[in-house]
Amino acid sequence: MSILVTFDLDNTLWDVAPVIVRAEYAMESWFDERFPGFSTLFSSTLKEALKVQVQLDAPEMAFNLTALRLAVYRLALKRFGLPSEEADAIAKAALAHFCEWRQKVDLYPHVVDILEALSQDYALAVITNGNADVFHPYIGLGQYFDFAIRADEIGMAKPEADIFSIAAQKAGVDISKLIHIGDHPVDDVLGASNAGARSVWFNRHGAQRWGDDWGSSSHAEVHSLLELPIVIRSLTL
């Protein structure tokens, strides 16, 4: 296949907000079962403050959401009174629990049908800044994708042009043969354009207008995933 179609995940194939809310509630219960009062002491506001502190101490973690969350858990547990070695072990166990909940997504309508249709004609892959694992059985979409490029695994994030180039190289196609689909005007659209790829802006329900300060516009715009087969075909003619 000479065309590689890549997908963003969060807010492109599912709504990420409820996923994170559910996962955070699950984590509160997980911590309180083991350390009563932990979630009360470390409120969401304080956890955000710890996150800022971690990013100031290690700015290279900004793109690595997995490592950042682990560091916040570790710091919170140490402040709760755990010795460093125990805090590290508990933080890793907590992260594993969070990552399980992170995969419990509710797919947008028609995702499976569209991926099934597109996979008949194109190579499909993922380029994501998040830490969802598209091959996890909870998500159940692994059979449609050849591979996934995750920011937390390769050390860079969209809109860096190189992340799109890595995907093209992995698929063995020229970057001009990559078509990226995503909801974010900068991370997805501008990033792909700067790399020399083409982009499709997923503006769900047409809820947004293109901002003048967002940079170059996408090669195409869709308001429903059902539009993708026709739009992608038009971009390959």
XYZ file of C-alpha atoms in Angstrom:
237
model
C 0.000 0.000 0.000
C 1.467 3.345 -1.027
C -0.708 5.524 1.212
C -0.360 5.638 5.005
C -3.338 7.006 6.932
C -2.507 7.934 10.518
C -4.934 8.729 13.305
C -4.784 10.772 16.431
C -6.714 9.029 19.239
C -8.046 11.281 22.012
C -10.984 13.384 20.774
C -10.606 11.834 17.336
C -11.713 8.249 17.933
C -13.248 8.889 21.360
C -13.963 11.655 23.859
C -11.056 11.661 26.311
C -12.567 13.810 29.089
C -14.869 11.157 30.589
C -12.109 8.571 30.317
C -9.782 10.645 32.491
C -12.556 11.541 34.949
C -13.389 7.867 35.480
C -9.726 6.969 35.810
C -9.126 9.707 38.382
C -12.101 8.522 40.465
C -10.735 4.991 40.288
C -7.350 6.235 41.488
C -8.869 8.043 44.461
C -10.437 4.771 45.593
C -7.236 2.838 44.911
C -5.116 5.167 47.039
C -7.652 5.484 49.863
C -7.990 1.713 50.182
C -4.259 1.538 50.867
C -3.631 4.912 52.505
C -6.804 6.288 54.141
C -7.011 10.038 53.768
C -4.547 10.214 50.879
C -7.029 11.571 48.325
C -8.370 14.140 50.788
C -4.885 15.388 51.552
C -3.794 15.427 47.928
C -6.694 17.189 46.249
C -6.801 17.819 42.507
C -5.496 21.342 43.133
C -2.501 20.085 45.066
C -1.802 17.384 42.503
C -1.731 20.062 39.814
C 0.778 21.994 41.923
C 2.939 18.881 42.220
C 2.691 18.414 38.457
C 3.946 21.951 37.890
C 6.818 21.322 40.285
C 7.793 18.110 38.514
C 7.745 19.871 35.141
C 9.917 22.672 36.479
C 12.426 20.162 37.858
C 12.335 17.982 34.730
C 11.034 19.979 31.737
C 11.830 17.084 29.410
C 8.858 15.248 30.943
C 6.330 17.719 29.545
C 5.526 15.491 26.544
C 5.713 12.217 28.470
C 2.363 11.997 30.249
C 3.135 8.538 31.604
C 6.445 9.497 33.212
C 4.928 12.742 34.471
C 2.069 10.964 36.235
C 4.491 8.462 37.772
C 6.656 11.288 39.104
C 3.627 13.064 40.602
C 2.457 9.875 42.331
C 5.960 9.276 43.680
C 6.285 12.812 45.012
C 2.819 12.754 46.604
C 3.519 9.435 48.331
C 6.821 10.703 49.701
C 5.093 13.786 51.062
C 2.490 11.484 52.589
C 5.319 9.961 54.596
C 6.443 6.906 52.660
C 10.183 6.219 52.347
C 11.595 6.690 48.864
C 11.885 3.022 47.939
C 8.325 2.222 49.026
C 6.978 5.384 47.381
C 8.606 4.331 44.120
C 7.119 0.824 44.221
C 3.639 2.050 45.147
C 3.761 4.766 42.480
C 4.528 2.164 39.808
C 1.647 -0.023 40.979
C -0.657 3.006 40.982
C 0.394 3.937 37.477
C -0.359 0.423 36.241
C -3.859 0.707 37.739
C -4.396 4.106 36.128
C -3.224 2.829 32.743
C -5.801 0.033 32.889
C -8.568 2.572 33.429
C -7.057 4.844 30.779
C -7.893 2.239 28.152
C -11.613 2.073 29.026
C -12.795 4.349 26.248
C -16.172 4.781 24.597
C -15.605 4.915 20.864
C -17.329 7.542 18.784
C -20.090 6.188 16.510
C -18.928 4.426 13.342
C -15.239 4.145 14.400
C -15.076 0.389 13.828
C -16.951 0.564 10.511
C -14.711 3.326 9.173
C -11.470 1.657 10.249
C -12.651 -1.609 8.732
C -13.400 0.134 5.438
C -10.194 2.158 5.316
C -8.000 -0.812 6.225
C -9.080 -2.510 2.998
C -7.402 0.173 0.894
C -4.725 1.838 3.047
C -2.132 1.107 5.678
C -3.328 2.533 9.004
C -1.273 3.693 11.990
C -1.563 5.846 15.107
C 0.329 9.005 16.069
C -0.640 10.142 19.547
C 0.612 12.407 22.310
C -1.497 10.496 24.835
C -0.842 7.206 26.597
C -3.806 5.219 25.333
C -2.764 1.861 23.894
C -4.785 1.179 20.777
C -3.707 -2.486 20.924
C -5.099 -2.970 24.430
C -8.087 -5.370 24.455
C -10.237 -2.777 26.240
C -9.964 -0.501 23.204
C -10.189 -3.360 20.744
C -8.901 -1.636 17.615
C -5.469 -3.210 17.282
C -6.419 -5.362 14.314
C -6.853 -2.273 12.143
C -3.488 -0.621 12.808
C -0.040 -1.666 11.664
C 1.707 0.247 14.449
C 1.386 3.151 16.868
C 3.771 6.044 17.487
C 3.363 7.330 21.051
C 5.040 10.467 22.357
C 5.849 8.876 25.709
C 7.667 6.019 23.980
C 9.763 7.869 21.408
C 10.690 11.034 23.307
C 8.937 13.631 21.172
C 5.408 14.863 20.659
C 3.231 16.432 18.007
C 3.486 18.984 16.474
C 7.171 18.043 16.046
C 7.611 17.257 12.365
C 9.932 14.346 13.104
C 7.181 12.307 14.733
C 5.320 12.211 11.410
C 8.539 11.414 9.550
C 9.171 8.479 11.890
C 5.731 7.092 11.052
C 6.361 7.433 7.315
C 9.752 5.744 7.608
C 8.299 2.904 9.664
C 5.658 2.305 7.010
C 8.178 2.615 4.183
C 6.384 5.479 2.436
C 7.380 8.986 1.466
C 6.095 11.638 3.869
C 3.993 13.091 1.031
C 2.044 9.812 1.042
C 1.046 10.199 4.694
C -2.439 11.533 5.488
C -2.967 12.380 9.151
C -6.396 12.705 10.779
C -6.826 14.539 14.070
C -8.851 17.065 16.007
C -6.086 19.418 17.141
C -5.386 22.378 14.828
C -1.752 22.706 15.905
C -0.631 19.247 17.046
C -2.334 17.404 14.210
C -2.929 19.807 11.327
C 0.041 22.171 11.574
C 2.364 19.390 12.694
C 1.519 17.214 9.708
C 1.728 20.125 7.293
C 5.140 21.177 8.596
C 6.378 17.627 8.116
C 5.282 17.618 4.472
C 2.318 15.317 5.056
C -1.330 15.981 4.334
C -3.894 16.462 7.071
C -7.605 16.068 7.658
C -9.038 18.175 10.463
C -11.682 16.266 12.409
C -13.930 19.126 13.515
C -16.648 17.022 15.113
C -20.136 18.288 14.293
C -18.514 21.406 12.798
C -18.370 22.847 16.300
C -15.315 25.068 15.700
C -14.239 27.720 13.242
C -10.658 27.755 12.054
C -8.679 30.275 14.104
C -6.613 32.893 12.308
C -3.694 32.185 14.667
C -3.661 28.415 14.117
C -1.390 28.493 11.093
C -1.927 26.782 7.765
C -5.303 25.115 7.381
C -5.811 21.423 6.777
C -6.022 19.841 3.351
C -9.554 18.746 4.214
C -12.071 19.041 7.036
C -14.657 16.498 8.184
C -17.442 16.831 10.722
C -18.144 13.110 10.922
C -15.889 10.080 10.635
C -18.295 8.770 7.994
C -16.913 11.373 5.606
C -13.370 9.993 5.755
C -13.410 7.381 2.956
C -14.530 9.892 0.332
C -12.258 12.658 1.607
C -9.171 10.436 1.771
C -9.890 9.096 -1.707
C -10.081 12.684 -3.017
C -6.680 13.451 -1.484
C -5.068 10.492 -3.214
C -6.257 11.269 -6.732
